[in-house]
XYZ file of C-alpha atoms in Angstrom:
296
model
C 70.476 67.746 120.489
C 68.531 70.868 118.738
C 65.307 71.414 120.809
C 62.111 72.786 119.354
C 61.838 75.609 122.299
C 65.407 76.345 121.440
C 66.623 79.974 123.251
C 69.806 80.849 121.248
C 72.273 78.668 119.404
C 75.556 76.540 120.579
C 78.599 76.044 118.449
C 80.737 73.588 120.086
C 84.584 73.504 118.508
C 86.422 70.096 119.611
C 89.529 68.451 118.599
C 93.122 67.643 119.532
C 95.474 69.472 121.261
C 97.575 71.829 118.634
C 94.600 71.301 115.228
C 93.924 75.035 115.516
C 90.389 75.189 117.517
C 91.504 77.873 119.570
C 92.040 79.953 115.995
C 88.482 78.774 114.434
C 86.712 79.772 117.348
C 87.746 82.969 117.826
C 86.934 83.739 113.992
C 83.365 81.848 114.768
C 82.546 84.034 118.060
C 83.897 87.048 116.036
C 81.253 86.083 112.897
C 79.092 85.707 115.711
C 79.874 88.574 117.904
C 79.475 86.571 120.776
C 81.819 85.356 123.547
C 83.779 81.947 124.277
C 83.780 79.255 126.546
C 86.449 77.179 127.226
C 86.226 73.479 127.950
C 89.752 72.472 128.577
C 90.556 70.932 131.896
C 93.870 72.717 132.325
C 93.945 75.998 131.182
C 91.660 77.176 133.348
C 94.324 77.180 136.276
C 96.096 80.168 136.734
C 99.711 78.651 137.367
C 99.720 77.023 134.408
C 100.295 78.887 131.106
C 103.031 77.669 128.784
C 102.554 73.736 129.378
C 98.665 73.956 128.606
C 99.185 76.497 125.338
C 96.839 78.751 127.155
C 95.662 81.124 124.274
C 97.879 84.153 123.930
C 97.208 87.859 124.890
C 96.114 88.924 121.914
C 93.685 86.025 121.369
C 91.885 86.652 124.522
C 91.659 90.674 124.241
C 89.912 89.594 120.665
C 87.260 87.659 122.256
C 85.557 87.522 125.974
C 86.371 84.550 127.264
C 85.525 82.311 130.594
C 87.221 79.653 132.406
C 90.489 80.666 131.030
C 93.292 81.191 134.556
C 90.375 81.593 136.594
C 91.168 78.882 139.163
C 93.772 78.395 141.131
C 95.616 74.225 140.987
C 94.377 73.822 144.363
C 91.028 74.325 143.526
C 89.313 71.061 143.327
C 87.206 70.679 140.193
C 85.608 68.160 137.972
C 83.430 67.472 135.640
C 80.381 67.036 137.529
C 81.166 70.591 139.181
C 82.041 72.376 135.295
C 78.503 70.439 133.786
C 76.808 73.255 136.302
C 78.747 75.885 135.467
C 78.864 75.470 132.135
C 75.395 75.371 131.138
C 74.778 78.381 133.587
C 77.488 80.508 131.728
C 76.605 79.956 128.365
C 73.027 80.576 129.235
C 73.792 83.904 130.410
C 75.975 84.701 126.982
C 72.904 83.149 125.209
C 70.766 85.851 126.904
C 72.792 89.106 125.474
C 73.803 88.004 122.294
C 71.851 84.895 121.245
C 74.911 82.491 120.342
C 77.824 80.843 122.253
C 81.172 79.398 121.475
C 82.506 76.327 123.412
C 86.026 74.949 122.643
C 88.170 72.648 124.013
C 89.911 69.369 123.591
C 88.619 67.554 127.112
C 86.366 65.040 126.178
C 84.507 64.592 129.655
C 84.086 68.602 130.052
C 82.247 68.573 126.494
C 79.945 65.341 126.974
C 79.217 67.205 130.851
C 78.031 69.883 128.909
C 76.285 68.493 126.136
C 74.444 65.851 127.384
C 75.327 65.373 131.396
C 76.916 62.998 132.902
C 76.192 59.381 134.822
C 75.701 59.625 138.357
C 78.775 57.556 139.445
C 78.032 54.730 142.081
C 80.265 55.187 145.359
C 83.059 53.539 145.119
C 84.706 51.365 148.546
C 87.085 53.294 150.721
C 89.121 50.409 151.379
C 89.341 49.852 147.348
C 90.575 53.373 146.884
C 93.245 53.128 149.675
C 94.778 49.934 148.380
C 94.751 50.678 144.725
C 96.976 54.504 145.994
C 98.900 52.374 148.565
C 99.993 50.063 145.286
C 100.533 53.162 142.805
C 102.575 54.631 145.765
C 104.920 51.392 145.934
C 105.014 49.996 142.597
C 104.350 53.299 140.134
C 102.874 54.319 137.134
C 103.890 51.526 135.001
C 101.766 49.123 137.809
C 98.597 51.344 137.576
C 98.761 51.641 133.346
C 99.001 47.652 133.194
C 95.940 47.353 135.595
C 94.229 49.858 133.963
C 94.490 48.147 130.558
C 93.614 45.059 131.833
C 90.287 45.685 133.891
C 88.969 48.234 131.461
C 90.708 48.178 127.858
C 88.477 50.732 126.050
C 88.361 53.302 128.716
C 92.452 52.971 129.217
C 93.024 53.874 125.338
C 90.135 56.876 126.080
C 92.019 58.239 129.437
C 95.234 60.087 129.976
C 97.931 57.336 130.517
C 100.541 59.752 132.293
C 97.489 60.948 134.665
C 97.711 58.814 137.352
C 94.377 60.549 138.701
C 92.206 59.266 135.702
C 93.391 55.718 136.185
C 92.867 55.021 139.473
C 89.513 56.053 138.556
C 89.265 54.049 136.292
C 90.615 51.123 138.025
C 88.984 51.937 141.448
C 85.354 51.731 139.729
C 86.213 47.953 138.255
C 87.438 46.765 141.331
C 84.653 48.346 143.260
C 81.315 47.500 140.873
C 82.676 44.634 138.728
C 82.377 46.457 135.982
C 84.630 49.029 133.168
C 83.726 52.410 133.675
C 83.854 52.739 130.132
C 80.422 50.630 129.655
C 78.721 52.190 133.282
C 75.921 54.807 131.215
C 72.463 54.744 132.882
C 71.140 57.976 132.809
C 69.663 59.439 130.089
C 70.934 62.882 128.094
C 69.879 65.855 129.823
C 67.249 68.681 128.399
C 69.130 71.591 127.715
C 67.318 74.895 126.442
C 69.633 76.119 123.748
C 70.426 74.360 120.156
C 73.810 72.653 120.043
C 76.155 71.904 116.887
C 79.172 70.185 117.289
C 82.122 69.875 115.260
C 85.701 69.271 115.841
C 89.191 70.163 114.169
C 90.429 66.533 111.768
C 93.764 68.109 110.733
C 95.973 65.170 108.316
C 97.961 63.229 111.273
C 101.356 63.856 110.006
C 100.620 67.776 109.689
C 98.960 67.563 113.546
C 102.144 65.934 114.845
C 104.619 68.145 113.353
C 102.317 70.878 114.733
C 102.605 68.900 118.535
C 106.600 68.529 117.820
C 106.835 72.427 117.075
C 104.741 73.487 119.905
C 106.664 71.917 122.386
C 109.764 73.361 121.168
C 108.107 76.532 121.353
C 107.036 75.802 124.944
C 110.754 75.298 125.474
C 112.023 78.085 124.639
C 109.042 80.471 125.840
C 110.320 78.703 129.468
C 108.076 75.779 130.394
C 110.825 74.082 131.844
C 111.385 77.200 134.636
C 107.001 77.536 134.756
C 107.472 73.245 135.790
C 110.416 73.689 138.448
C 108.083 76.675 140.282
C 105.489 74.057 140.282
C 107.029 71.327 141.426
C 106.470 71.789 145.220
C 102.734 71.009 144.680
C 103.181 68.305 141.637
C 101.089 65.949 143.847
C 97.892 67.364 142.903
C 95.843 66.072 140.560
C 95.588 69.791 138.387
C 99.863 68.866 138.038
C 99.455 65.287 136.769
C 99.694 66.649 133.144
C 101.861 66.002 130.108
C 104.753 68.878 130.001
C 104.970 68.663 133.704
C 104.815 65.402 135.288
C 107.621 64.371 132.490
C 109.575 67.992 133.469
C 108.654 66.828 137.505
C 110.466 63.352 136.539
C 113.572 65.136 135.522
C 113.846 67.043 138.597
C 113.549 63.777 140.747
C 116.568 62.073 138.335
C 114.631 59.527 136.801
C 115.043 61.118 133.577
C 118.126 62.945 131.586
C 116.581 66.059 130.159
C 116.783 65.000 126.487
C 114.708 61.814 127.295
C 111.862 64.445 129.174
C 111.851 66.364 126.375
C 111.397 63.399 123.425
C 108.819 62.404 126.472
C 106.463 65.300 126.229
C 106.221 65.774 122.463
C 105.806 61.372 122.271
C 103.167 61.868 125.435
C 101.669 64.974 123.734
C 100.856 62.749 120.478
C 99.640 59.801 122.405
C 97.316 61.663 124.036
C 96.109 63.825 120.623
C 95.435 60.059 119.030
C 92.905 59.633 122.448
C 91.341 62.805 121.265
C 90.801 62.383 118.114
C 89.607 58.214 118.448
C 87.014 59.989 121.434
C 85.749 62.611 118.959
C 84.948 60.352 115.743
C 83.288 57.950 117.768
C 80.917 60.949 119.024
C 77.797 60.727 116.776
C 76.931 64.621 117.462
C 80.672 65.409 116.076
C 81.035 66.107 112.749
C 84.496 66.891 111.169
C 85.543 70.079 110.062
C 89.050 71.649 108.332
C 87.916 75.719 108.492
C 84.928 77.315 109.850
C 83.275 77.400 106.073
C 82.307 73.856 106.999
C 80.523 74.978 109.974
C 78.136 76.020 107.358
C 77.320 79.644 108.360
């Protein structure tokens, strides 16, 4: 998406959870001497630190960064609302230094950014209330098995545990007739800056080793006493998130504490497959190991 009347230069670092973009970027923005954007949907909230691998103390005092435990989980955001102020931060860092860094693993937050997103079609009220009223009697399992039914591709694209994402998902099928997943009508949005995009392809085995180690980490750094102070509020959609909602099941009894924990590192690796199938089918993406294959 390079434009002729280009004003400064976006590098965009994607990839799964625990592949090491948070590392590359900071050396890029460092190369760079510019600041960093993050486009992950979670560590943005302040509550949340261990169970999203916010980046540490040190990382952050290397590099400015924005959108990193600047919102609070009862904040409502989205991607529609990030697409603004995305674009409208990165133009500013563009302004002073002449390049940006964007990283993150959300899929939705980058293509917002990118290239904008479809104006979604209301959906019926009375849709929406029946498809919570059955998630609220039957459960999860009920909603994934819908999900996967009405709209197959965007089900193995979405967060299975987040009950959020699939009643979107379903909620637009049974409203318009149609998957989500094939709904695109507008078309990509002019943006003044250049924009490369690469993401993190670590060997599979190596990235879920990494997954099975950070979690263990998480562990013992205390997620499980960061979940229990959360748990009051694990209704809101910031909560429904894999560490927690498996951590918020053990608290209810539904799980014995050795199943939650196999849960989150088997939920964690699920969910880095999603990321990495969404990035390699993304034609502006190209693979990268280390930031020599950025090219600079």
């Amino acid at each position: 998406m390079n434009t002729n009347d280009a004003h400064g230069t976006v590098f965009v670092v994607g990839g799964p959870t625990a592949s090491g973009k948070t590392a590359l970027a900071i050396e890029l923005a460092e190369k760079l001497h510019t600041e960093i954007l993050s486009a992950d949907s979670r560590q943005c909230y302040r509550e949340m630190q261990i169970g999203v691998a916010r980046p540490a103390a040190e990382e952050l005092a290397r590099v400015p960064h924005h959108f990193i435990a600047s919102h609070s989980v009862h904040d409502s955001l989205n991607a529609g609302w990030f697409e603004n102020f995305a674009v409208q931060v990165v133009q500013d860092i563009l302004q002073r230094t002449g390049y940006a860094v964007v990283v993150g693993g959300t899929g939705l937050y980058l293509k917002a950014f990118i290239q904008g997103l479809d104006a979604i079609p209301p959906i019926d009220a009375g849709v929406r209330k029946t498809i919570k009223k059955n998630y609220e009697e039957l459960g999860l399992i009920w909603l994934q098995e819908a999900c996967r039914k009405a709209d197959p591709v965007g089900y193995q694209q979405v967060d299975q545990q987040n009950p959020a994402r699939l009643i979107r998902l379903l909620e637009f099928f049974k409203t318009h007739g149609q998957p989500l997943s094939q709904f695109h009508t507008a078309e990509k949005k002019h943006r003044p800056f250049a924009i490369r995009c690469f993401y993190t392809n670590p060997d599979r085995q190596e990235l879920y080793d990494r997954i099975n180690h950070r979690v263990d980490a998480m562990l013992n750094a205390g997620l499980e006493s960061e979940a229990r102070i959360l748990y009051p509020f694990k209704q809101l959609p910031a909560l429904q998130t894999v560490g927690y909602s498996e951590f918020f099941s053990y608290f209810d009894g539904a799980l014995d504490k050795s199943t939650c924990i196999q849960l989150i590192k088997q939920h964690t690796r699920n969910y880095a497959k999603r990321q990495l199938t969404w990035f390699r089918h993304q034609e502006a993406f190209h693979p990268i190991q280390t930031m020599e294959d950025i090219g600079l």
